[in-house]
Coordinates of C-alpha atoms in Angstrom, one line a residue:
X1 CA -15.1 2.9 -12.3
X2 CA -13.9 -0.6 -13.4
X3 CA -10.0 -0.3 -13.4
X4 CA -9.3 -3.6 -15.3
X5 CA -11.3 -2.5 -18.1
X6 CA -9.7 0.7 -18.9
X7 CA -7.6 0.7 -22.0
X8 CA -3.9 0.7 -21.7
X9 CA -1.4 2.8 -23.3
X10 CA -0.1 1.9 -27.0
X11 CA 3.3 0.8 -25.7
X12 CA 1.6 -1.5 -23.1
X13 CA -0.1 -3.3 -26.2
X14 CA 3.1 -4.6 -27.5
X15 CA 4.7 -8.0 -26.8
X16 CA 7.8 -8.1 -24.6
X17 CA 9.8 -9.4 -27.5
X18 CA 9.1 -5.8 -29.3
X19 CA 11.3 -4.4 -26.5
X20 CA 14.4 -6.6 -27.2
X21 CA 16.7 -6.1 -24.4
X22 CA 15.6 -3.3 -22.1
X23 CA 18.8 -1.2 -20.7
X24 CA 21.0 -4.5 -21.6
X25 CA 21.2 -4.1 -25.5
X26 CA 22.7 -6.7 -27.8
X27 CA 25.8 -5.6 -29.4
X28 CA 27.0 -8.6 -31.8
X29 CA 27.4 -11.7 -29.7
X30 CA 28.2 -9.6 -26.5
X31 CA 25.6 -7.6 -24.2
X32 CA 26.2 -4.0 -22.9
X33 CA 24.8 -2.6 -19.7
X34 CA 23.5 0.8 -19.9
X35 CA 22.8 3.3 -16.8
X36 CA 20.1 5.1 -15.8
X37 CA 19.7 8.0 -13.2
X38 CA 17.2 8.2 -10.2
X39 CA 13.9 9.7 -10.1
X40 CA 12.7 12.3 -7.7
X41 CA 11.2 11.5 -4.6
X42 CA 7.3 11.2 -4.2
X43 CA 6.3 14.4 -2.0
X44 CA 2.4 12.8 -1.4
X45 CA -0.6 15.0 -1.3
X46 CA -3.4 15.8 1.1
X47 CA -5.6 12.7 1.6
X48 CA -8.2 12.8 -1.1
X49 CA -10.6 10.0 -0.5
X50 CA -12.7 11.0 -3.8
X51 CA -9.7 9.6 -5.8
X52 CA -10.3 6.0 -4.7
X53 CA -13.7 5.6 -2.6
X54 CA -15.7 4.7 -5.5
X55 CA -13.4 2.3 -7.3
X56 CA -14.3 -0.7 -8.5
X57 CA -12.3 -4.0 -9.5
X58 CA -13.4 -6.8 -11.7
X59 CA -11.7 -10.0 -9.9
X60 CA -12.5 -11.8 -13.4
X61 CA -11.3 -9.4 -15.6
X62 CA -8.2 -8.8 -13.4
X63 CA -7.6 -12.6 -13.5
X64 CA -7.9 -12.6 -17.3
X65 CA -5.3 -9.8 -17.9
X66 CA -2.8 -11.5 -15.6
X67 CA -3.0 -14.8 -17.2
X68 CA -2.1 -13.5 -20.7
X69 CA 1.5 -12.3 -19.3
X70 CA 3.1 -15.8 -19.2
X71 CA 1.9 -17.2 -22.4
X72 CA 1.8 -15.7 -25.8
X73 CA 4.6 -13.0 -24.6
X74 CA 7.9 -14.3 -24.2
X75 CA 11.3 -13.6 -24.9
X76 CA 14.1 -15.9 -26.5
X77 CA 17.8 -16.5 -26.7
X78 CA 19.8 -13.2 -26.3
X79 CA 16.6 -11.3 -25.6
X80 CA 15.8 -13.5 -22.7
X81 CA 19.3 -13.3 -21.2
X82 CA 19.1 -9.6 -21.5
X83 CA 15.9 -9.6 -19.5
X84 CA 17.4 -11.9 -17.0
X85 CA 20.5 -9.6 -16.4
X86 CA 17.7 -6.7 -16.0
X87 CA 15.9 -8.7 -13.5
X88 CA 19.0 -9.6 -11.6
X89 CA 19.7 -5.6 -11.4
X90 CA 16.4 -5.1 -9.8
X91 CA 16.6 -7.8 -7.0
X92 CA 16.6 -6.6 -3.6
X93 CA 18.7 -9.6 -2.2
X94 CA 16.8 -10.4 1.2
X95 CA 17.7 -12.3 4.2
X96 CA 15.0 -11.8 7.1
X97 CA 15.6 -15.0 9.1
X98 CA 15.7 -15.5 13.1
X99 CA 19.1 -16.7 12.8
X100 CA 20.6 -13.9 10.8
X101 CA 24.1 -13.2 11.8
X102 CA 27.0 -10.4 10.5
X103 CA 28.8 -13.4 8.6
X104 CA 25.5 -14.2 6.6
X105 CA 24.8 -10.8 5.9
X106 CA 28.6 -10.4 4.9
X107 CA 28.2 -13.2 2.6
X108 CA 25.1 -11.9 1.0
X109 CA 26.8 -8.6 0.2
X110 CA 29.5 -10.3 -1.5
X111 CA 26.7 -12.2 -3.6
X112 CA 25.3 -8.9 -4.3
X113 CA 28.6 -7.2 -5.6
X114 CA 29.0 -10.1 -8.0
X115 CA 25.3 -11.8 -8.7
X116 CA 26.6 -13.5 -11.7
X117 CA 29.6 -15.9 -11.6
X118 CA 32.4 -14.4 -13.2
X119 CA 32.8 -16.7 -16.1
X120 CA 29.2 -16.1 -17.0
X121 CA 29.6 -12.2 -17.0
X122 CA 32.6 -12.7 -19.3
X123 CA 30.7 -14.8 -21.7
X124 CA 28.0 -12.4 -21.6
X125 CA 30.3 -9.4 -22.7
X126 CA 29.7 -7.8 -19.4
X127 CA 33.2 -7.9 -17.6
X128 CA 33.7 -4.0 -18.1
X129 CA 30.4 -3.4 -16.6
X130 CA 29.2 -6.2 -14.1
X131 CA 25.8 -6.1 -12.9
X132 CA 24.8 -6.1 -9.1
X133 CA 21.6 -6.2 -7.4
X134 CA 19.0 -3.2 -6.5
X135 CA 19.8 -3.6 -2.9
X136 CA 20.4 -5.7 0.2
X137 CA 17.4 -5.8 2.4
X138 CA 18.2 -6.8 6.3
X139 CA 16.7 -6.4 9.7
X140 CA 17.5 -3.2 11.4
X141 CA 20.3 -4.7 13.6
X142 CA 21.9 -6.3 10.5
X143 CA 22.2 -2.6 8.7
X144 CA 25.7 -2.0 10.0
X145 CA 27.1 -5.2 9.3
X146 CA 25.5 -4.8 5.3
X147 CA 26.6 -1.1 5.0
X148 CA 30.2 -2.0 6.2
X149 CA 30.4 -4.8 3.7
X150 CA 28.7 -2.9 0.7
X151 CA 31.0 0.1 1.3
X152 CA 32.1 1.4 -2.3
X153 CA 29.8 -0.7 -4.1
X154 CA 26.9 1.9 -4.6
X155 CA 24.6 -0.7 -3.5
X156 CA 22.1 0.6 -1.0
X157 CA 21.2 -1.2 2.0
X158 CA 17.1 -1.6 2.6
X159 CA 15.7 -2.2 6.2
X160 CA 12.3 -3.5 7.3
X161 CA 10.9 -1.6 10.3
X162 CA 7.9 -0.8 11.9
X163 CA 7.3 -4.2 13.8
X164 CA 8.0 -6.2 10.6
X165 CA 6.1 -8.3 9.5
X166 CA 2.7 -7.5 11.7
X167 CA 3.3 -3.9 12.0
X168 CA 1.2 -3.9 15.4
X169 CA 3.7 -2.6 17.6
X170 CA 2.9 1.0 19.2
X171 CA 3.4 4.0 16.7
X172 CA 6.2 5.6 18.6
X173 CA 8.3 2.4 18.7
X174 CA 7.6 1.8 14.7
X175 CA 9.1 5.3 14.4
X176 CA 11.9 4.7 16.4
X177 CA 13.0 1.6 14.7
X178 CA 12.9 3.6 11.3
X179 CA 15.2 6.2 12.9
X180 CA 17.4 3.6 14.3
X181 CA 18.0 2.1 10.9
X182 CA 18.5 5.2 9.2
X183 CA 21.0 6.1 11.8
X184 CA 22.9 3.0 11.1
X185 CA 23.0 3.8 7.4
X186 CA 20.1 2.2 5.6
X187 CA 19.2 4.0 2.3
X188 CA 15.7 2.6 2.0
X189 CA 13.1 1.5 4.7
X190 CA 10.6 -1.1 4.0
X191 CA 7.8 -0.4 6.4
X192 CA 4.6 -2.4 7.0
X193 CA 1.1 -0.8 7.0
X194 CA -1.5 -1.5 10.0
X195 CA -3.8 -4.0 8.0
X196 CA -6.6 -3.3 10.3
X197 CA -6.7 0.2 9.0
X198 CA -7.6 -1.1 5.9
X199 CA -10.1 -3.7 6.6
X200 CA -11.7 -0.9 8.9
X201 CA -11.7 1.7 6.1
X202 CA -10.1 4.1 8.4
X203 CA -7.9 5.9 5.6
X204 CA -7.1 9.0 7.8
X205 CA -5.5 6.8 10.5
X206 CA -3.6 4.8 7.4
X207 CA -2.4 8.2 6.0
X208 CA -1.5 9.7 9.1
X209 CA 0.7 6.7 10.1
X210 CA 2.5 6.5 6.8
X211 CA 3.0 10.0 6.6
X212 CA 4.7 10.3 10.1
X213 CA 6.9 7.1 9.0
X214 CA 7.9 9.0 5.6
X215 CA 8.8 11.9 7.7
X216 CA 11.1 9.7 10.2
X217 CA 12.9 8.1 7.0
X218 CA 14.5 11.6 6.5
X219 CA 16.2 11.2 3.2
X220 CA 15.9 7.5 3.1
X221 CA 13.5 6.2 0.6
X222 CA 10.2 4.7 2.0
X223 CA 8.5 1.4 0.4
X224 CA 5.3 0.7 1.9
X225 CA 4.4 -3.0 2.4
X226 CA 0.6 -3.7 2.1
X227 CA 0.6 -7.2 2.9
X228 CA -1.9 -7.7 0.3
X229 CA -2.7 -11.4 1.2
X230 CA -4.2 -9.8 4.5
X231 CA -6.4 -7.3 2.6
X232 CA -9.2 -9.9 1.5
X233 CA -10.0 -7.8 -1.9
X234 CA -8.7 -6.1 -4.6
X235 CA -10.8 -3.1 -4.0
X236 CA -8.9 -2.8 -0.4
X237 CA -5.6 -3.2 -2.3
X238 CA -6.4 -0.5 -4.5
X239 CA -7.5 1.7 -2.0
X240 CA -4.4 1.1 0.4
X241 CA -2.1 1.7 -2.5
X242 CA -3.6 5.1 -3.2
X243 CA -3.6 6.0 0.4
X244 CA 0.0 5.1 1.1
X245 CA 1.2 7.0 -2.2
X246 CA -0.7 10.0 -1.1
X247 CA 1.2 9.9 2.2
X248 CA 4.4 10.0 0.5
X249 CA 5.6 6.3 -0.3
X250 CA 8.3 6.1 -2.7
X251 CA 7.4 2.5 -3.4
X252 CA 4.5 0.3 -2.8
X253 CA 5.2 -3.4 -2.2
X254 CA 3.0 -6.3 -2.1
X255 CA 4.0 -8.4 0.7
X256 CA 6.2 -9.0 3.7
X257 CA 6.9 -12.8 2.4
X258 CA 5.3 -14.0 5.5
X259 CA 1.6 -13.9 4.7
X260 CA -0.1 -17.0 3.6
X261 CA -0.5 -15.6 0.1
X262 CA 2.3 -13.4 -1.2
X263 CA 3.0 -11.5 -4.5
X264 CA 0.4 -12.8 -7.5
X265 CA 0.0 -11.3 -10.8
X266 CA -3.4 -10.2 -10.2
X267 CA -2.5 -8.2 -7.0
X268 CA 0.1 -6.7 -8.7
X269 CA -2.0 -5.6 -11.9
X270 CA -4.3 -4.0 -9.2
X271 CA -1.4 -2.0 -7.2
X272 CA 0.1 -1.0 -10.9
X273 CA -3.1 0.4 -12.3
X274 CA -3.3 2.5 -8.8
X275 CA 0.3 3.6 -9.1
X276 CA -0.6 4.6 -12.7
X277 CA -3.9 6.5 -11.7
X278 CA -1.8 8.2 -9.1
X279 CA 0.6 9.3 -11.7
X280 CA -2.2 10.8 -14.0
X281 CA -3.4 12.5 -10.8
X282 CA -0.2 14.0 -9.5
X283 CA 2.6 13.6 -12.3
X284 CA 4.6 11.5 -9.6
X285 CA 6.5 8.3 -10.7
X286 CA 6.2 5.8 -7.9
X287 CA 8.1 2.6 -7.9
X288 CA 6.6 -0.9 -7.4
X289 CA 8.0 -4.2 -5.7
X290 CA 6.7 -7.6 -5.6
X291 CA 8.0 -9.6 -2.7
X292 CA 7.1 -13.2 -1.5
X293 CA 6.8 -16.3 -3.5
X294 CA 9.2 -15.1 -6.7
X295 CA 11.5 -18.3 -7.0
X296 CA 12.0 -18.4 -10.9
X297 CA 13.7 -17.0 -14.0
X298 CA 10.0 -17.4 -15.4
X299 CA 8.7 -15.5 -12.5
X300 CA 11.1 -12.4 -13.0
X301 CA 10.1 -12.7 -16.9
X302 CA 6.4 -12.3 -16.0
X303 CA 6.6 -9.3 -13.9
X304 CA 8.9 -7.5 -16.2
X305 CA 6.6 -7.9 -18.9
X306 CA 3.8 -6.7 -16.4
X307 CA 5.7 -3.8 -15.8
X308 CA 6.7 -3.0 -19.5
X309 CA 3.1 -3.5 -20.9
X310 CA 1.2 -1.3 -17.9
X311 CA 3.7 1.2 -17.3
X312 CA 6.1 1.5 -19.9
X313 CA 10.1 1.4 -20.1
X314 CA 10.9 3.7 -17.3
X315 CA 9.7 1.2 -14.7
X316 CA 12.4 -1.1 -16.0
X317 CA 15.0 0.0 -13.7
X318 CA 16.1 -0.3 -10.2
X319 CA 15.0 3.1 -9.5
X320 CA 11.3 2.3 -10.2
X321 CA 11.0 -1.6 -9.6
X322 CA 12.6 -3.8 -7.2
X323 CA 12.1 -7.8 -6.9
X324 CA 11.9 -9.0 -3.3
X325 CA 13.7 -12.6 -3.8
X326 CA 16.6 -14.6 -2.5
X327 CA 16.4 -18.2 -4.1
X328 CA 15.1 -16.3 -7.5
X329 CA 18.9 -15.3 -8.0
X330 CA 20.1 -18.7 -8.3
X331 CA 17.7 -20.1 -11.2
X332 CA 18.3 -16.7 -13.1
X333 CA 22.2 -17.6 -12.7
X334 CA 21.5 -21.0 -14.1
X335 CA 19.2 -20.0 -17.2
X336 CA 22.2 -17.5 -17.9
X337 CA 24.5 -20.3 -17.9
X338 CA 22.4 -22.4 -20.0
X339 CA 22.4 -19.3 -22.6
X340 CA 26.2 -19.3 -22.5
X341 CA 26.9 -23.1 -22.6
X342 CA 23.7 -24.8 -23.8
X343 CA 23.7 -27.1 -20.6
X344 CA 21.9 -26.7 -17.4
X345 CA 24.0 -27.3 -14.2
X346 CA 22.6 -28.4 -11.1
X347 CA 21.3 -25.7 -8.7
X348 CA 23.7 -26.6 -6.3
X349 CA 26.2 -25.1 -8.7
X350 CA 24.7 -21.8 -8.1
X351 CA 24.8 -21.2 -4.2
X352 CA 23.2 -18.0 -3.3
X353 CA 25.9 -16.8 -0.8

């Protein structure tokens, strides 16, 4: 069946402006942040190739659908400010550089606690419940400093693992890296799949490896990075998404951020359709994380619109939606300052950390 030609739920046909402010609702001239609980883990299923083997993905239809997201569907004024605050709450604030230090991670953690400048928070009416980011994402050796810096904040630490970004180290070493990160205090593990298993259609091997990684995570949530830029076709993206979810992934994630092509709207749409189909088959809710190449407030609005229209309101919370980003936060903060003051400041006034 052509996954891009399927009808969408009635709620998905509404414009972004029809959902005024997500969980940040307008109250006069102020905004109020509403909280939401976590969802249950994805237990996975046995491998069922019949759910995906004969799928067809219409590339041109996918691109046409994705192209509609940034045009006619827009939010303005206080509604846009509320959507941008929601985007901040869904960011996995990330540093994955070879020169990361405990000091850099500490500064990043401080920004995670207070991602929006204090005077802007006050002007938005959020001083009683200031927003924080969804998580802080680091390498395994930086987990302990991150956990220490975030103590008491309620912000989880996510760690990349399994030979990130290539994922080509032997499986016992990849599993040991997961266990190390969990022992250091990581509450979420971003694993990378072996892309060769997708390119050769070895679904049993991919399923077995992701399932073993899920078991190694213990209570930590598992995000499966598909590295979609390496998978060549949208059919491969759909199939890899389904296999990862069957193996127990709690999130499916587009990219490591290190590929030549990272998160795009057509790829994200394909993954979300797979996620939606998996939910229809199993009744389970699985999260989604685009990462790599998302840098602006406009990008954040496009992906929030995609989630709202394709999956609905529940997927607009950090327990089911994350944005892997760092520089995006500075642009969002700048747009929020413009909403409050009517003036744009230089990007240098909104340092990341």
